[in-house]
Amino acid sequence: MNTKLVDLLKYKKPLDITIGGEVVAKKWVRIIGDSDLQEAYKLARIASAKIRKELKNPKSMEYQDHILPIEDAPKEDCIALIIASQGRQFEAEADANIERPDLPELDEVAIDADAPTLEEQEKLDTEVDKLQEAYQKAKEDYVKDRVASLEAELKSLPTKELKKRTEEESVNTVALTTFLVEAQAEKVWRSIYTDKSCTEREYNNRQEFQDTDTNVRNQIFTAYSNLEVNGEDIKN
């Protein structure tokens, strides 16, 4: 095998671009390297910092669109917005704080692990399912408790303070959304190549990618997202 070290772990897969069910182009999509990834994140942070600044400026369109309506929003809507935003953090906390159980192995329930009976395999499945269900319930209970505690705290706040908390949460939510959207877009346009070796990029810059037909862009977005998530699609 005469593979260059620089080409190792350049995970990629072919991509057929279709329009109206007909393949109109064949490209390759690849997980971008660390240098491109850092650049994508840097540009995304610049975008999120920019919109965060605009959200704090009462004269900006972003402020009038996202923040100004909070002044007239019912207290219940403010509470719901904060809880919805914090929910993602609570789920992350649950993953970190709830210990994942060690699942039993076949040799723990079978007399002969190399030749287990059907009943022994059924028993293992049952025990594994019980542990996984208990683990999932523990995480859900953790999130419910955190949400209930936050809701009680928010209901006790004076209206003015609640509005301020809602504004702060809205700023953070919009900035985070901007970062995630921009980061993915910056990654995706860098990921598409015209050749299997992934040496010739399809696009020279982000603007060229933005000028591409929306349907085609969506196909590239989907292909890259699947490549990031699904290990079975990865190949060198």
PDB file of C-alpha atoms in Angstrom:
ATOM      1  CA  MET A   1       0.000   0.000   0.000  1.00  0.00           C
ATOM      2  CA  ASN A   2       1.455   3.340  -1.095  1.00  0.00           C
ATOM      3  CA  THR A   3      -0.794   5.739   0.810  1.00  0.00           C
ATOM      4  CA  LYS A   4       0.654   9.086   1.815  1.00  0.00           C
ATOM      5  CA  LEU A   5       0.401   9.855   5.526  1.00  0.00           C
ATOM      6  CA  VAL A   6      -1.233  13.192   4.772  1.00  0.00           C
ATOM      7  CA  ASP A   7      -4.103  11.331   3.097  1.00  0.00           C
ATOM      8  CA  LEU A   8      -4.840   9.087   6.073  1.00  0.00           C
ATOM      9  CA  LEU A   9      -8.179   9.688   7.789  1.00  0.00           C
ATOM     10  CA  LYS A  10      -9.409  11.941   5.013  1.00  0.00           C
ATOM     11  CA  TYR A  11     -12.876  10.488   5.308  1.00  0.00           C
ATOM     12  CA  LYS A  12     -14.872  10.908   2.126  1.00  0.00           C
ATOM     13  CA  LYS A  13     -17.658   9.498  -0.018  1.00  0.00           C
ATOM     14  CA  PRO A  14     -19.026  10.027  -3.536  1.00  0.00           C
ATOM     15  CA  LEU A  15     -21.970  12.350  -4.027  1.00  0.00           C
ATOM     16  CA  ASP A  16     -24.374  12.270  -6.956  1.00  0.00           C
ATOM     17  CA  ILE A  17     -26.001  15.660  -7.449  1.00  0.00           C
ATOM     18  CA  THR A  18     -29.542  15.207  -8.741  1.00  0.00           C
ATOM     19  CA  ILE A  19     -32.125  17.542 -10.214  1.00  0.00           C
ATOM     20  CA  GLY A  20     -35.582  16.221 -10.912  1.00  0.00           C
ATOM     21  CA  GLY A  21     -34.428  12.705 -10.075  1.00  0.00           C
ATOM     22  CA  GLU A  22     -31.652  12.773 -12.688  1.00  0.00           C
ATOM     23  CA  VAL A  23     -27.949  12.715 -11.806  1.00  0.00           C
ATOM     24  CA  VAL A  24     -26.434  15.891 -13.244  1.00  0.00           C
ATOM     25  CA  ALA A  25     -23.008  15.836 -11.580  1.00  0.00           C
ATOM     26  CA  LYS A  26     -20.738  13.482  -9.655  1.00  0.00           C
ATOM     27  CA  LYS A  27     -18.687  14.988  -6.839  1.00  0.00           C
ATOM     28  CA  TRP A  28     -16.837  13.912  -3.706  1.00  0.00           C
ATOM     29  CA  VAL A  29     -17.493  15.172  -0.202  1.00  0.00           C
ATOM     30  CA  ARG A  30     -14.812  14.945   2.479  1.00  0.00           C
ATOM     31  CA  ILE A  31     -14.545  15.743   6.181  1.00  0.00           C
ATOM     32  CA  ILE A  32     -12.468  18.923   6.289  1.00  0.00           C
ATOM     33  CA  GLY A  33      -9.079  19.017   7.994  1.00  0.00           C
ATOM     34  CA  ASP A  34      -8.125  20.771  11.225  1.00  0.00           C
ATOM     35  CA  SER A  35      -6.877  23.941   9.532  1.00  0.00           C
ATOM     36  CA  ASP A  36     -10.109  24.407   7.585  1.00  0.00           C
ATOM     37  CA  LEU A  37     -12.125  23.501  10.674  1.00  0.00           C
ATOM     38  CA  GLN A  38     -10.430  26.158  12.801  1.00  0.00           C
ATOM     39  CA  GLU A  39     -10.954  28.747  10.063  1.00  0.00           C
ATOM     40  CA  ALA A  40     -14.635  27.802   9.819  1.00  0.00           C
ATOM     41  CA  TYR A  41     -15.077  28.180  13.573  1.00  0.00           C
ATOM     42  CA  LYS A  42     -13.216  31.492  13.593  1.00  0.00           C
ATOM     43  CA  LEU A  43     -15.472  32.957  10.898  1.00  0.00           C
ATOM     44  CA  ALA A  44     -18.532  31.597  12.702  1.00  0.00           C
ATOM     45  CA  ARG A  45     -17.402  33.298  15.927  1.00  0.00           C
ATOM     46  CA  ILE A  46     -16.971  36.564  14.052  1.00  0.00           C
ATOM     47  CA  ALA A  47     -20.536  36.239  12.769  1.00  0.00           C
ATOM     48  CA  SER A  48     -21.956  35.390  16.204  1.00  0.00           C
ATOM     49  CA  ALA A  49     -20.049  38.253  17.836  1.00  0.00           C
ATOM     50  CA  LYS A  50     -21.399  40.652  15.219  1.00  0.00           C
ATOM     51  CA  ILE A  51     -25.023  39.657  15.733  1.00  0.00           C
ATOM     52  CA  ARG A  52     -24.571  39.654  19.526  1.00  0.00           C
ATOM     53  CA  LYS A  53     -23.435  43.277  19.290  1.00  0.00           C
ATOM     54  CA  GLU A  54     -26.405  44.168  17.075  1.00  0.00           C
ATOM     55  CA  LEU A  55     -28.834  42.471  19.471  1.00  0.00           C
ATOM     56  CA  LYS A  56     -27.642  44.807  22.226  1.00  0.00           C
ATOM     57  CA  ASN A  57     -28.099  47.922  20.096  1.00  0.00           C
ATOM     58  CA  PRO A  58     -31.692  49.266  20.413  1.00  0.00           C
ATOM     59  CA  LYS A  59     -31.347  51.004  17.050  1.00  0.00           C
ATOM     60  CA  SER A  60     -30.484  47.850  15.100  1.00  0.00           C
ATOM     61  CA  MET A  61     -32.925  45.768  13.063  1.00  0.00           C
ATOM     62  CA  GLU A  62     -31.842  42.658  14.951  1.00  0.00           C
ATOM     63  CA  TYR A  63     -32.753  44.249  18.274  1.00  0.00           C
ATOM     64  CA  GLN A  64     -36.143  45.355  16.998  1.00  0.00           C
ATOM     65  CA  ASP A  65     -36.803  41.904  15.552  1.00  0.00           C
ATOM     66  CA  HIS A  66     -35.669  39.711  18.458  1.00  0.00           C
ATOM     67  CA  ILE A  67     -35.448  41.810  21.627  1.00  0.00           C
ATOM     68  CA  LEU A  68     -38.012  44.591  21.407  1.00  0.00           C
ATOM     69  CA  PRO A  69     -41.043  42.225  21.320  1.00  0.00           C
ATOM     70  CA  ILE A  70     -40.017  40.882  24.747  1.00  0.00           C
ATOM     71  CA  GLU A  71     -41.238  44.133  26.320  1.00  0.00           C
ATOM     72  CA  ASP A  72     -44.840  43.187  25.523  1.00  0.00           C
ATOM     73  CA  ALA A  73     -44.475  39.419  25.879  1.00  0.00           C
ATOM     74  CA  PRO A  74     -46.577  37.712  28.588  1.00  0.00           C
ATOM     75  CA  LYS A  75     -44.697  36.430  31.614  1.00  0.00           C
ATOM     76  CA  GLU A  76     -45.570  32.849  30.667  1.00  0.00           C
ATOM     77  CA  ASP A  77     -43.959  33.282  27.231  1.00  0.00           C
ATOM     78  CA  CYS A  78     -40.777  34.655  28.788  1.00  0.00           C
ATOM     79  CA  ILE A  79     -40.559  31.703  31.150  1.00  0.00           C
ATOM     80  CA  ALA A  80     -41.180  29.246  28.300  1.00  0.00           C
ATOM     81  CA  LEU A  81     -38.458  30.854  26.189  1.00  0.00           C
ATOM     82  CA  ILE A  82     -35.864  30.655  28.955  1.00  0.00           C
ATOM     83  CA  ILE A  83     -36.748  27.049  29.793  1.00  0.00           C
ATOM     84  CA  ALA A  84     -36.591  26.011  26.145  1.00  0.00           C
ATOM     85  CA  SER A  85     -33.166  27.618  25.796  1.00  0.00           C
ATOM     86  CA  GLN A  86     -31.812  26.135  29.029  1.00  0.00           C
ATOM     87  CA  GLY A  87     -33.213  22.703  28.182  1.00  0.00           C
ATOM     88  CA  ARG A  88     -30.272  21.926  25.914  1.00  0.00           C
ATOM     89  CA  GLN A  89     -27.864  22.709  28.736  1.00  0.00           C
ATOM     90  CA  PHE A  90     -29.803  20.509  31.160  1.00  0.00           C
ATOM     91  CA  GLU A  91     -29.625  17.587  28.716  1.00  0.00           C
ATOM     92  CA  ALA A  92     -25.859  18.041  28.458  1.00  0.00           C
ATOM     93  CA  GLU A  93     -25.625  18.134  32.246  1.00  0.00           C
ATOM     94  CA  ALA A  94     -27.607  14.892  32.460  1.00  0.00           C
ATOM     95  CA  ASP A  95     -25.190  13.197  30.075  1.00  0.00           C
ATOM     96  CA  ALA A  96     -22.277  14.341  32.228  1.00  0.00           C
ATOM     97  CA  ASN A  97     -23.769  13.651  35.654  1.00  0.00           C
ATOM     98  CA  ILE A  98     -25.738  10.437  35.171  1.00  0.00           C
ATOM     99  CA  GLU A  99     -23.379   7.483  35.083  1.00  0.00           C
ATOM    100  CA  ARG A 100     -23.918   5.158  32.163  1.00  0.00           C
ATOM    101  CA  PRO A 101     -24.348   1.573  33.432  1.00  0.00           C
ATOM    102  CA  ASP A 102     -22.007  -1.244  32.536  1.00  0.00           C
ATOM    103  CA  LEU A 103     -24.006  -3.614  30.363  1.00  0.00           C
ATOM    104  CA  PRO A 104     -23.753  -7.338  31.061  1.00  0.00           C
ATOM    105  CA  GLU A 105     -21.803  -9.576  28.720  1.00  0.00           C
ATOM    106  CA  LEU A 106     -22.976 -12.869  27.307  1.00  0.00           C
ATOM    107  CA  ASP A 107     -20.588 -14.844  29.495  1.00  0.00           C
ATOM    108  CA  GLU A 108     -22.365 -13.482  32.572  1.00  0.00           C
ATOM    109  CA  VAL A 109     -25.660 -15.165  31.688  1.00  0.00           C
ATOM    110  CA  ALA A 110     -24.636 -18.116  29.547  1.00  0.00           C
ATOM    111  CA  ILE A 111     -23.137 -21.385  30.711  1.00  0.00           C
ATOM    112  CA  ASP A 112     -21.141 -21.504  27.491  1.00  0.00           C
ATOM    113  CA  ALA A 113     -20.648 -18.035  25.993  1.00  0.00           C
ATOM    114  CA  ASP A 114     -19.445 -19.564  22.720  1.00  0.00           C
ATOM    115  CA  ALA A 115     -22.667 -21.508  22.322  1.00  0.00           C
ATOM    116  CA  PRO A 116     -25.402 -19.655  24.217  1.00  0.00           C
ATOM    117  CA  THR A 117     -28.925 -20.969  24.175  1.00  0.00           C
ATOM    118  CA  LEU A 118     -31.766 -18.897  22.785  1.00  0.00           C
ATOM    119  CA  GLU A 119     -33.152 -18.499  26.302  1.00  0.00           C
ATOM    120  CA  GLU A 120     -29.805 -17.175  27.538  1.00  0.00           C
ATOM    121  CA  GLN A 121     -29.662 -14.643  24.707  1.00  0.00           C
ATOM    122  CA  GLU A 122     -33.227 -13.559  25.498  1.00  0.00           C
ATOM    123  CA  LYS A 123     -32.253 -13.118  29.138  1.00  0.00           C
ATOM    124  CA  LEU A 124     -29.285 -10.955  28.160  1.00  0.00           C
ATOM    125  CA  ASP A 125     -31.492  -8.794  25.937  1.00  0.00           C
ATOM    126  CA  THR A 126     -33.948  -8.312  28.799  1.00  0.00           C
ATOM    127  CA  GLU A 127     -31.251  -7.292  31.274  1.00  0.00           C
ATOM    128  CA  VAL A 128     -29.635  -4.907  28.802  1.00  0.00           C
ATOM    129  CA  ASP A 129     -32.988  -3.301  27.977  1.00  0.00           C
ATOM    130  CA  LYS A 130     -33.786  -2.804  31.675  1.00  0.00           C
ATOM    131  CA  LEU A 131     -30.465  -1.092  32.335  1.00  0.00           C
ATOM    132  CA  GLN A 132     -30.758   1.139  29.295  1.00  0.00           C
ATOM    133  CA  GLU A 133     -34.319   2.103  30.165  1.00  0.00           C
ATOM    134  CA  ALA A 134     -33.303   2.922  33.734  1.00  0.00           C
ATOM    135  CA  TYR A 135     -30.418   5.025  32.464  1.00  0.00           C
ATOM    136  CA  GLN A 136     -32.656   6.937  30.071  1.00  0.00           C
ATOM    137  CA  LYS A 137     -35.261   7.505  32.790  1.00  0.00           C
ATOM    138  CA  ALA A 138     -32.592   8.793  35.167  1.00  0.00           C
ATOM    139  CA  LYS A 139     -31.536  11.365  32.578  1.00  0.00           C
ATOM    140  CA  GLU A 140     -35.113  12.390  31.885  1.00  0.00           C
ATOM    141  CA  ASP A 141     -35.799  12.758  35.636  1.00  0.00           C
ATOM    142  CA  TYR A 142     -32.665  14.889  35.999  1.00  0.00           C
ATOM    143  CA  VAL A 143     -33.841  17.240  33.253  1.00  0.00           C
ATOM    144  CA  LYS A 144     -37.377  17.395  34.682  1.00  0.00           C
ATOM    145  CA  ASP A 145     -36.027  18.314  38.126  1.00  0.00           C
ATOM    146  CA  ARG A 146     -33.791  21.028  36.695  1.00  0.00           C
ATOM    147  CA  VAL A 147     -36.653  22.439  34.623  1.00  0.00           C
ATOM    148  CA  ALA A 148     -39.019  22.433  37.621  1.00  0.00           C
ATOM    149  CA  SER A 149     -36.428  24.218  39.752  1.00  0.00           C
ATOM    150  CA  LEU A 150     -35.782  26.824  37.057  1.00  0.00           C
ATOM    151  CA  GLU A 151     -39.485  27.368  36.464  1.00  0.00           C
ATOM    152  CA  ALA A 152     -40.089  27.977  40.161  1.00  0.00           C
ATOM    153  CA  GLU A 153     -37.205  30.453  40.259  1.00  0.00           C
ATOM    154  CA  LEU A 154     -38.449  32.345  37.197  1.00  0.00           C
ATOM    155  CA  LYS A 155     -42.018  32.563  38.483  1.00  0.00           C
ATOM    156  CA  SER A 156     -40.742  34.235  41.635  1.00  0.00           C
ATOM    157  CA  LEU A 157     -38.889  36.974  39.759  1.00  0.00           C
ATOM    158  CA  PRO A 158     -40.270  40.498  39.408  1.00  0.00           C
ATOM    159  CA  THR A 159     -41.465  41.204  35.886  1.00  0.00           C
ATOM    160  CA  LYS A 160     -38.623  43.632  35.137  1.00  0.00           C
ATOM    161  CA  GLU A 161     -35.955  41.149  36.166  1.00  0.00           C
ATOM    162  CA  LEU A 162     -37.661  38.343  34.245  1.00  0.00           C
ATOM    163  CA  LYS A 163     -37.715  40.481  31.100  1.00  0.00           C
ATOM    164  CA  LYS A 164     -34.010  41.173  31.518  1.00  0.00           C
ATOM    165  CA  ARG A 165     -33.269  37.453  31.889  1.00  0.00           C
ATOM    166  CA  THR A 166     -35.357  36.767  28.783  1.00  0.00           C
ATOM    167  CA  GLU A 167     -33.458  39.362  26.779  1.00  0.00           C
ATOM    168  CA  GLU A 168     -30.117  37.889  27.865  1.00  0.00           C
ATOM    169  CA  GLU A 169     -31.269  34.389  26.980  1.00  0.00           C
ATOM    170  CA  SER A 170     -32.545  35.559  23.603  1.00  0.00           C
ATOM    171  CA  VAL A 171     -29.214  37.194  22.810  1.00  0.00           C
ATOM    172  CA  ASN A 172     -27.344  34.011  23.700  1.00  0.00           C
ATOM    173  CA  THR A 173     -29.754  31.809  21.754  1.00  0.00           C
ATOM    174  CA  VAL A 174     -29.629  33.884  18.577  1.00  0.00           C
ATOM    175  CA  ALA A 175     -25.832  34.190  18.781  1.00  0.00           C
ATOM    176  CA  LEU A 176     -25.430  30.445  19.295  1.00  0.00           C
ATOM    177  CA  THR A 177     -27.778  29.662  16.412  1.00  0.00           C
ATOM    178  CA  THR A 178     -25.827  32.041  14.198  1.00  0.00           C
ATOM    179  CA  PHE A 179     -22.556  30.373  15.187  1.00  0.00           C
ATOM    180  CA  LEU A 180     -23.858  26.870  14.450  1.00  0.00           C
ATOM    181  CA  VAL A 181     -25.374  27.830  11.090  1.00  0.00           C
ATOM    182  CA  GLU A 182     -22.314  29.762   9.981  1.00  0.00           C
ATOM    183  CA  ALA A 183     -19.882  27.080  11.136  1.00  0.00           C
ATOM    184  CA  GLN A 184     -21.721  24.381   9.212  1.00  0.00           C
ATOM    185  CA  ALA A 185     -21.916  26.514   6.063  1.00  0.00           C
ATOM    186  CA  GLU A 186     -18.211  27.323   6.268  1.00  0.00           C
ATOM    187  CA  LYS A 187     -17.396  23.631   6.696  1.00  0.00           C
ATOM    188  CA  VAL A 188     -19.673  22.456   3.912  1.00  0.00           C
ATOM    189  CA  TRP A 189     -18.431  24.676   1.086  1.00  0.00           C
ATOM    190  CA  ARG A 190     -14.886  23.553   1.862  1.00  0.00           C
ATOM    191  CA  SER A 191     -15.880  19.872   1.798  1.00  0.00           C
ATOM    192  CA  ILE A 192     -16.947  19.369  -1.834  1.00  0.00           C
ATOM    193  CA  TYR A 193     -14.415  18.207  -4.445  1.00  0.00           C
ATOM    194  CA  THR A 194     -14.466  17.419  -8.136  1.00  0.00           C
ATOM    195  CA  ASP A 195     -12.089  14.441  -7.928  1.00  0.00           C
ATOM    196  CA  LYS A 196     -11.851  11.239  -5.897  1.00  0.00           C
ATOM    197  CA  SER A 197      -8.442  12.230  -4.540  1.00  0.00           C
ATOM    198  CA  CYS A 198     -10.056  15.360  -3.091  1.00  0.00           C
ATOM    199  CA  THR A 199      -7.409  17.704  -4.390  1.00  0.00           C
ATOM    200  CA  GLU A 200      -9.576  19.991  -6.548  1.00  0.00           C
ATOM    201  CA  ARG A 201     -12.232  21.934  -4.692  1.00  0.00           C
ATOM    202  CA  GLU A 202     -15.545  22.635  -6.362  1.00  0.00           C
ATOM    203  CA  TYR A 203     -15.747  26.132  -4.866  1.00  0.00           C
ATOM    204  CA  ASN A 204     -13.152  28.839  -4.465  1.00  0.00           C
ATOM    205  CA  ASN A 205     -15.055  30.694  -1.755  1.00  0.00           C
ATOM    206  CA  ARG A 206     -18.242  30.855   0.283  1.00  0.00           C
ATOM    207  CA  GLN A 207     -19.966  33.232  -2.114  1.00  0.00           C
ATOM    208  CA  GLU A 208     -19.699  30.777  -5.001  1.00  0.00           C
ATOM    209  CA  PHE A 209     -21.350  28.177  -2.787  1.00  0.00           C
ATOM    210  CA  GLN A 210     -24.121  30.617  -1.793  1.00  0.00           C
ATOM    211  CA  ASP A 211     -24.773  31.366  -5.470  1.00  0.00           C
ATOM    212  CA  THR A 212     -25.431  27.672  -6.150  1.00  0.00           C
ATOM    213  CA  ASP A 213     -29.013  26.437  -6.557  1.00  0.00           C
ATOM    214  CA  THR A 214     -30.666  25.918  -3.159  1.00  0.00           C
ATOM    215  CA  ASN A 215     -31.590  22.304  -3.915  1.00  0.00           C
ATOM    216  CA  VAL A 216     -27.990  21.488  -4.809  1.00  0.00           C
ATOM    217  CA  ARG A 217     -26.695  23.223  -1.671  1.00  0.00           C
ATOM    218  CA  ASN A 218     -29.109  21.212   0.442  1.00  0.00           C
ATOM    219  CA  GLN A 219     -27.839  17.964  -1.055  1.00  0.00           C
ATOM    220  CA  ILE A 220     -24.277  18.926  -0.168  1.00  0.00           C
ATOM    221  CA  PHE A 221     -25.314  19.958   3.359  1.00  0.00           C
ATOM    222  CA  THR A 222     -27.051  16.614   3.863  1.00  0.00           C
ATOM    223  CA  ALA A 223     -24.134  14.604   2.510  1.00  0.00           C
ATOM    224  CA  TYR A 224     -21.628  16.375   4.757  1.00  0.00           C
ATOM    225  CA  SER A 225     -23.813  16.090   7.842  1.00  0.00           C
ATOM    226  CA  ASN A 226     -24.278  12.358   7.229  1.00  0.00           C
ATOM    227  CA  LEU A 227     -20.545  11.939   6.757  1.00  0.00           C
ATOM    228  CA  GLU A 228     -19.901  13.628  10.098  1.00  0.00           C
ATOM    229  CA  VAL A 229     -22.408  11.457  11.913  1.00  0.00           C
ATOM    230  CA  ASN A 230     -22.508   8.073  10.203  1.00  0.00           C
ATOM    231  CA  GLY A 231     -19.301   6.102  10.503  1.00  0.00           C
ATOM    232  CA  GLU A 232     -20.537   3.400   8.162  1.00  0.00           C
ATOM    233  CA  ASP A 233     -20.464   5.843   5.253  1.00  0.00           C
ATOM    234  CA  ILE A 234     -16.815   6.743   5.823  1.00  0.00           C
ATOM    235  CA  LYS A 235     -14.079   5.524   3.543  1.00  0.00           C
ATOM    236  CA  ASN A 236     -10.567   6.585   2.557  1.00  0.00           C
TER     237      ASN A 236
END
